[in-house]
């Protein structure tokens, strides 16, 4: 009777020692990572920090986290919890409680309402992370809402990062205009080491209407989005009916665009071009672009 009990106590003692060493290692690695990111201008601050999770987890709780980039961009949330299994600390789950708030130079504070967001980070042997995240029931006043938004990233060759985004049941709600509903949207691309986004594909679906394309985007010296996406649709007339209130075109310009689409045919192809702070649909300017920094 005493021998089995002694074995159990010994195992518990050995495991406790392992957990303490793993916890100390995790604290050191997180401190090093925060220091590395801070040297690049990205800082994480918490009103209160706490470690725990014994016996099977490693947990880091950050109350009222503030993620700051540069001199003025911030992301705030209610709570951040990082969790890893003690025997697999290279796999980390992150849980973020909303609401979250984004502030940036030239941008009014924007509150993002969402249920608990879940992220997962897996650190590869080369130290590079692969990330997946799910943001449920997300909404932004004056912009829109979605039932679910999912993000996936993984390291690619030459310092690039593969990115995929999926969204379900989106509703775009611009101020003073009718909402635009989308059943599903997805994109897949690669962020190159020179910060260019190579968009292999994007697709938007609503009922039987499809709109898709590919191209490249980057930021110019003024911080405006620049580049071209070649787009297609299976129903040009239905697409124009849905998006015409958002284009900001005069009646004459809309009539000209309708004429062009009629000449092209139902399966229309037309580039979307961002250049010199302006956004064009084919030859028609449809918006002014704000600087992102």
CSV table of C-alpha atoms in Angstrom, one decimal:
chain,number,residue,atom,x,y,z
A,1,UNK,CA,0.0,0.0,0.0
A,2,UNK,CA,2.7,2.4,0.9
A,3,UNK,CA,4.9,1.6,-2.1
A,4,UNK,CA,2.2,2.7,-4.7
A,5,UNK,CA,1.5,5.8,-2.7
A,6,UNK,CA,5.2,6.6,-2.6
A,7,UNK,CA,5.5,6.2,-6.4
A,8,UNK,CA,2.5,8.5,-6.9
A,9,UNK,CA,4.1,11.1,-4.6
A,10,UNK,CA,7.4,10.8,-6.4
A,11,UNK,CA,5.8,11.3,-9.8
A,12,UNK,CA,3.8,14.3,-8.5
A,13,UNK,CA,7.0,15.8,-7.1
A,14,UNK,CA,8.9,15.2,-10.4
A,15,UNK,CA,6.0,16.7,-12.4
A,16,UNK,CA,5.8,19.7,-10.1
A,17,UNK,CA,9.5,20.3,-10.6
A,18,UNK,CA,9.1,20.0,-14.4
A,19,UNK,CA,6.1,22.4,-14.4
A,20,UNK,CA,8.1,25.0,-12.4
A,21,UNK,CA,11.0,24.8,-14.8
A,22,UNK,CA,8.6,25.0,-17.8
A,23,UNK,CA,6.8,27.9,-16.2
A,24,UNK,CA,10.1,29.8,-15.6
A,25,UNK,CA,11.2,29.1,-19.2
A,26,UNK,CA,7.9,30.4,-20.6
A,27,UNK,CA,8.1,33.5,-18.5
A,28,UNK,CA,11.7,34.2,-19.8
A,29,UNK,CA,10.7,33.4,-23.4
A,30,UNK,CA,7.7,35.7,-23.3
A,31,UNK,CA,9.8,38.5,-21.7
A,32,UNK,CA,12.4,38.1,-24.5
A,33,UNK,CA,9.7,38.1,-27.2
A,34,UNK,CA,8.2,41.3,-25.8
A,35,UNK,CA,11.6,42.9,-25.8
A,36,UNK,CA,12.2,41.9,-29.4
A,37,UNK,CA,8.9,43.2,-30.5
A,38,UNK,CA,9.4,46.4,-28.5
A,39,UNK,CA,12.6,47.0,-30.3
A,40,UNK,CA,10.5,46.9,-33.5
A,41,UNK,CA,8.0,49.4,-32.2
A,42,UNK,CA,5.3,46.9,-31.0
A,43,UNK,CA,4.6,46.9,-27.2
A,44,UNK,CA,2.2,45.0,-25.0
A,45,UNK,CA,1.1,46.6,-21.7
A,46,UNK,CA,-1.2,45.2,-19.1
A,47,UNK,CA,-2.8,46.7,-16.0
A,48,UNK,CA,-2.2,43.4,-14.3
A,49,UNK,CA,-0.3,40.3,-15.2
A,50,UNK,CA,-0.6,36.8,-13.7
A,51,UNK,CA,0.9,33.4,-14.3
A,52,UNK,CA,-0.8,30.1,-13.4
A,53,UNK,CA,-2.2,26.9,-14.9
A,54,UNK,CA,-0.7,24.3,-12.6
A,55,UNK,CA,-0.7,21.3,-13.0
A,56,UNK,CA,-1.3,20.7,-16.7
A,57,UNK,CA,-1.2,24.2,-18.3
A,58,UNK,CA,0.9,27.3,-18.5
A,59,UNK,CA,-1.3,30.3,-18.4
A,60,UNK,CA,-0.6,34.0,-18.7
A,61,UNK,CA,-3.4,36.5,-18.0
A,62,UNK,CA,-3.1,40.1,-19.2
A,63,UNK,CA,-5.9,42.3,-17.8
A,64,UNK,CA,-6.9,45.3,-20.1
A,65,UNK,CA,-4.2,44.6,-22.7
A,66,UNK,CA,-2.9,47.5,-24.8
A,67,UNK,CA,-1.0,46.7,-27.9
A,68,UNK,CA,0.9,49.8,-29.2
A,69,UNK,CA,2.6,50.2,-32.5
A,70,UNK,CA,4.9,53.1,-33.3
A,71,UNK,CA,3.9,56.5,-31.9
A,72,UNK,CA,0.1,56.4,-32.0
A,73,UNK,CA,-1.6,53.1,-33.1
A,74,UNK,CA,-3.2,51.1,-30.4
A,75,UNK,CA,-5.4,48.0,-30.0
A,76,UNK,CA,-7.1,47.6,-26.6
A,77,UNK,CA,-9.2,44.7,-25.3
A,78,UNK,CA,-10.9,43.7,-22.1
A,79,UNK,CA,-8.7,40.7,-21.3
A,80,UNK,CA,-6.1,38.4,-22.9
A,81,UNK,CA,-5.4,34.8,-21.8
A,82,UNK,CA,-2.5,32.8,-23.3
A,83,UNK,CA,-2.7,29.0,-22.6
A,84,UNK,CA,-0.2,26.2,-23.5
A,85,UNK,CA,-0.1,22.6,-22.4
A,86,UNK,CA,2.8,22.1,-20.1
A,87,UNK,CA,4.0,19.1,-22.2
A,88,UNK,CA,3.6,21.0,-25.5
A,89,UNK,CA,4.5,24.6,-24.8
A,90,UNK,CA,5.2,25.3,-28.5
A,91,UNK,CA,1.4,25.2,-29.1
A,92,UNK,CA,-0.3,28.3,-27.7
A,93,UNK,CA,-4.0,29.3,-27.5
A,94,UNK,CA,-4.9,32.9,-27.1
A,95,UNK,CA,-8.4,34.1,-25.9
A,96,UNK,CA,-9.3,37.7,-26.2
A,97,UNK,CA,-12.5,39.1,-24.6
A,98,UNK,CA,-14.2,42.1,-26.3
A,99,UNK,CA,-15.0,44.7,-26.9
A,100,UNK,CA,-11.8,45.8,-28.6
A,101,UNK,CA,-10.8,49.4,-29.6
A,102,UNK,CA,-8.5,50.5,-32.4
A,103,UNK,CA,-6.9,54.0,-32.5
A,104,UNK,CA,-4.5,55.3,-35.0
A,105,UNK,CA,-3.2,58.7,-36.3
A,106,UNK,CA,-6.0,60.3,-38.4
A,107,UNK,CA,-8.5,57.7,-37.3
A,108,UNK,CA,-11.2,58.1,-34.8
A,109,UNK,CA,-11.3,55.5,-32.0
A,110,UNK,CA,-13.2,52.5,-33.5
A,111,UNK,CA,-14.8,50.0,-31.2
A,112,UNK,CA,-15.1,46.4,-32.4
A,113,UNK,CA,-17.8,44.4,-30.6
A,114,UNK,CA,-17.2,40.6,-30.6
A,115,UNK,CA,-17.6,37.5,-28.6
A,116,UNK,CA,-14.5,35.8,-27.1
A,117,UNK,CA,-12.0,35.6,-29.9
A,118,UNK,CA,-9.9,32.4,-30.2
A,119,UNK,CA,-6.4,32.2,-31.7
A,120,UNK,CA,-3.9,29.4,-31.9
A,121,UNK,CA,-0.1,29.8,-32.4
A,122,UNK,CA,2.2,26.9,-33.3
A,123,UNK,CA,5.9,27.6,-33.1
A,124,UNK,CA,7.9,25.7,-35.7
A,125,UNK,CA,11.4,24.3,-35.3
A,126,UNK,CA,12.8,27.4,-37.1
A,127,UNK,CA,11.0,29.6,-34.5
A,128,UNK,CA,8.5,30.9,-37.0
A,129,UNK,CA,4.8,31.0,-36.0
A,130,UNK,CA,1.8,29.6,-37.8
A,131,UNK,CA,-1.4,31.4,-36.7
A,132,UNK,CA,-5.1,30.7,-36.8
A,133,UNK,CA,-7.8,32.9,-35.4
A,134,UNK,CA,-11.6,33.0,-35.1
A,135,UNK,CA,-13.6,36.1,-34.4
A,136,UNK,CA,-17.3,35.3,-33.8
A,137,UNK,CA,-20.2,37.8,-33.9
A,138,UNK,CA,-18.1,40.8,-34.8
A,139,UNK,CA,-19.6,44.2,-35.6
A,140,UNK,CA,-18.3,47.7,-36.1
A,141,UNK,CA,-20.7,50.7,-36.0
A,142,UNK,CA,-20.9,52.5,-39.3
A,143,UNK,CA,-19.0,49.7,-41.1
A,144,UNK,CA,-20.7,46.4,-40.7
A,145,UNK,CA,-21.0,43.0,-39.0
A,146,UNK,CA,-20.2,39.3,-39.7
A,147,UNK,CA,-21.3,36.1,-38.1
A,148,UNK,CA,-17.7,34.8,-38.2
A,149,UNK,CA,-14.3,35.9,-39.4
A,150,UNK,CA,-11.4,33.5,-39.6
A,151,UNK,CA,-7.7,34.2,-40.3
A,152,UNK,CA,-4.9,31.8,-41.1
A,153,UNK,CA,-1.2,32.5,-41.6
A,154,UNK,CA,1.9,30.3,-42.1
A,155,UNK,CA,5.6,31.0,-42.9
A,156,UNK,CA,6.5,30.9,-46.6
A,157,UNK,CA,9.8,31.0,-48.4
A,158,UNK,CA,12.1,34.0,-48.5
A,159,UNK,CA,10.6,35.6,-45.4
A,160,UNK,CA,7.1,35.8,-46.8
A,161,UNK,CA,3.9,34.9,-45.0
A,162,UNK,CA,0.9,33.0,-46.5
A,163,UNK,CA,-2.4,34.5,-45.5
A,164,UNK,CA,-6.0,33.2,-45.8
A,165,UNK,CA,-9.2,35.0,-44.6
A,166,UNK,CA,-12.7,33.7,-44.6
A,167,UNK,CA,-15.9,35.4,-43.5
A,168,UNK,CA,-19.5,34.3,-43.2
A,169,UNK,CA,-22.8,36.2,-43.3
A,170,UNK,CA,-21.3,39.7,-43.8
A,171,UNK,CA,-23.4,42.9,-43.9
A,172,UNK,CA,-21.7,46.2,-44.9
A,173,UNK,CA,-23.6,49.1,-43.3
A,174,UNK,CA,-22.2,52.4,-44.6
A,175,UNK,CA,-23.6,55.5,-42.9
A,176,UNK,CA,-26.6,57.0,-44.7
A,177,UNK,CA,-26.8,54.1,-47.2
A,178,UNK,CA,-28.6,50.8,-47.5
A,179,UNK,CA,-26.8,47.8,-46.2
A,180,UNK,CA,-25.1,45.3,-48.6
A,181,UNK,CA,-25.3,41.7,-47.6
A,182,UNK,CA,-22.7,39.0,-48.6
A,183,UNK,CA,-23.2,35.3,-47.9
A,184,UNK,CA,-19.5,34.5,-47.8
A,185,UNK,CA,-16.1,36.0,-48.7
A,186,UNK,CA,-12.6,34.6,-48.8
A,187,UNK,CA,-9.2,35.6,-49.9
A,188,UNK,CA,-5.8,33.8,-50.2
A,189,UNK,CA,-2.5,35.5,-50.7
A,190,UNK,CA,1.1,36.0,-49.7
A,191,UNK,CA,2.6,39.0,-47.9
A,192,UNK,CA,6.1,39.3,-49.4
A,193,UNK,CA,9.2,40.4,-47.5
A,194,UNK,CA,8.9,43.8,-49.2
A,195,UNK,CA,5.4,44.2,-47.7
A,196,UNK,CA,3.6,43.6,-51.1
A,197,UNK,CA,0.4,41.6,-50.9
A,198,UNK,CA,0.2,39.1,-53.8
A,199,UNK,CA,-3.5,38.2,-53.9
A,200,UNK,CA,-3.8,34.7,-55.5
A,201,UNK,CA,-7.5,34.8,-55.3
A,202,UNK,CA,-10.5,36.5,-53.6
A,203,UNK,CA,-14.2,35.6,-54.0
A,204,UNK,CA,-17.4,37.1,-52.8
A,205,UNK,CA,-20.7,35.2,-53.0
A,206,UNK,CA,-24.3,36.4,-52.6
A,207,UNK,CA,-27.1,34.0,-53.7
A,208,UNK,CA,-26.1,33.1,-57.2
A,209,UNK,CA,-23.9,36.2,-57.8
A,210,UNK,CA,-20.1,35.6,-57.7
A,211,UNK,CA,-17.3,38.2,-57.9
A,212,UNK,CA,-13.7,37.2,-57.9
A,213,UNK,CA,-10.2,38.2,-58.9
A,214,UNK,CA,-6.5,38.4,-58.2
A,215,UNK,CA,-3.7,40.9,-58.3
A,216,UNK,CA,-1.1,42.8,-56.2
A,217,UNK,CA,-1.3,45.6,-53.6
A,218,UNK,CA,1.2,47.6,-51.6
A,219,UNK,CA,1.6,50.9,-49.9
A,220,UNK,CA,3.0,54.0,-51.6
A,221,UNK,CA,5.3,56.5,-50.0
A,222,UNK,CA,2.3,58.5,-48.7
A,223,UNK,CA,0.7,55.4,-47.1
A,224,UNK,CA,-2.0,54.9,-49.7
A,225,UNK,CA,-3.0,51.5,-51.0
A,226,UNK,CA,-1.5,51.1,-54.5
A,227,UNK,CA,-1.9,48.3,-57.1
A,228,UNK,CA,-4.3,46.5,-59.3
A,229,UNK,CA,-6.8,43.6,-58.9
A,230,UNK,CA,-8.2,42.1,-62.0
A,231,UNK,CA,-11.8,41.1,-61.2
A,232,UNK,CA,-14.6,39.1,-62.9
A,233,UNK,CA,-18.2,38.4,-62.2
A,234,UNK,CA,-20.8,35.9,-63.5
A,235,UNK,CA,-23.6,38.6,-63.5
A,236,UNK,CA,-22.5,42.1,-64.3
A,237,UNK,CA,-26.0,43.6,-64.1
A,238,UNK,CA,-26.8,42.1,-60.7
A,239,UNK,CA,-23.4,43.2,-59.4
A,240,UNK,CA,-23.9,46.8,-60.6
A,241,UNK,CA,-27.4,46.9,-58.9
A,242,UNK,CA,-25.9,45.9,-55.6
A,243,UNK,CA,-22.8,48.1,-55.6
A,244,UNK,CA,-23.9,51.2,-57.5
A,245,UNK,CA,-25.1,53.1,-54.4
A,246,UNK,CA,-21.6,52.6,-53.0
A,247,UNK,CA,-19.6,53.8,-56.0
A,248,UNK,CA,-20.2,57.6,-55.6
A,249,UNK,CA,-20.7,58.0,-59.4
A,250,UNK,CA,-23.0,60.5,-61.1
A,251,UNK,CA,-26.0,59.3,-63.1
A,252,UNK,CA,-24.1,60.0,-66.3
A,253,UNK,CA,-21.1,58.0,-65.1
A,254,UNK,CA,-23.3,55.1,-64.0
A,255,UNK,CA,-25.0,55.1,-67.4
A,256,UNK,CA,-21.5,55.0,-69.0
A,257,UNK,CA,-20.5,52.1,-66.8
A,258,UNK,CA,-23.7,50.3,-67.6
A,259,UNK,CA,-23.0,50.7,-71.3
A,260,UNK,CA,-19.5,49.4,-70.9
A,261,UNK,CA,-20.7,46.3,-69.0
A,262,UNK,CA,-23.4,45.7,-71.6
A,263,UNK,CA,-20.7,45.7,-74.3
A,264,UNK,CA,-18.5,43.4,-72.3
A,265,UNK,CA,-21.3,40.9,-71.6
A,266,UNK,CA,-22.7,39.2,-68.6
A,267,UNK,CA,-19.4,37.7,-67.5
A,268,UNK,CA,-17.7,41.0,-67.2
A,269,UNK,CA,-14.0,41.5,-66.5
A,270,UNK,CA,-12.8,44.9,-65.1
A,271,UNK,CA,-9.7,45.9,-63.1
A,272,UNK,CA,-9.9,47.7,-59.7
A,273,UNK,CA,-7.0,50.1,-59.6
A,274,UNK,CA,-5.6,52.0,-56.6
A,275,UNK,CA,-3.2,54.8,-57.7
A,276,UNK,CA,-2.1,58.2,-56.2
A,277,UNK,CA,-4.7,58.0,-53.4
A,278,UNK,CA,-7.6,57.3,-55.7
A,279,UNK,CA,-9.6,54.1,-56.4
A,280,UNK,CA,-10.8,53.3,-59.9
A,281,UNK,CA,-13.2,50.7,-61.3
A,282,UNK,CA,-11.9,50.4,-64.8
A,283,UNK,CA,-11.7,54.1,-66.1
A,284,UNK,CA,-14.1,55.4,-63.4
A,285,UNK,CA,-12.9,57.0,-60.2
A,286,UNK,CA,-15.1,55.6,-57.4
A,287,UNK,CA,-13.3,56.8,-54.2
A,288,UNK,CA,-10.6,58.7,-52.5
A,289,UNK,CA,-8.2,56.6,-50.4
A,290,UNK,CA,-7.0,57.6,-46.9
A,291,UNK,CA,-3.5,57.2,-45.8
A,292,UNK,CA,-2.9,54.2,-43.6
A,293,UNK,CA,-0.2,56.0,-41.6
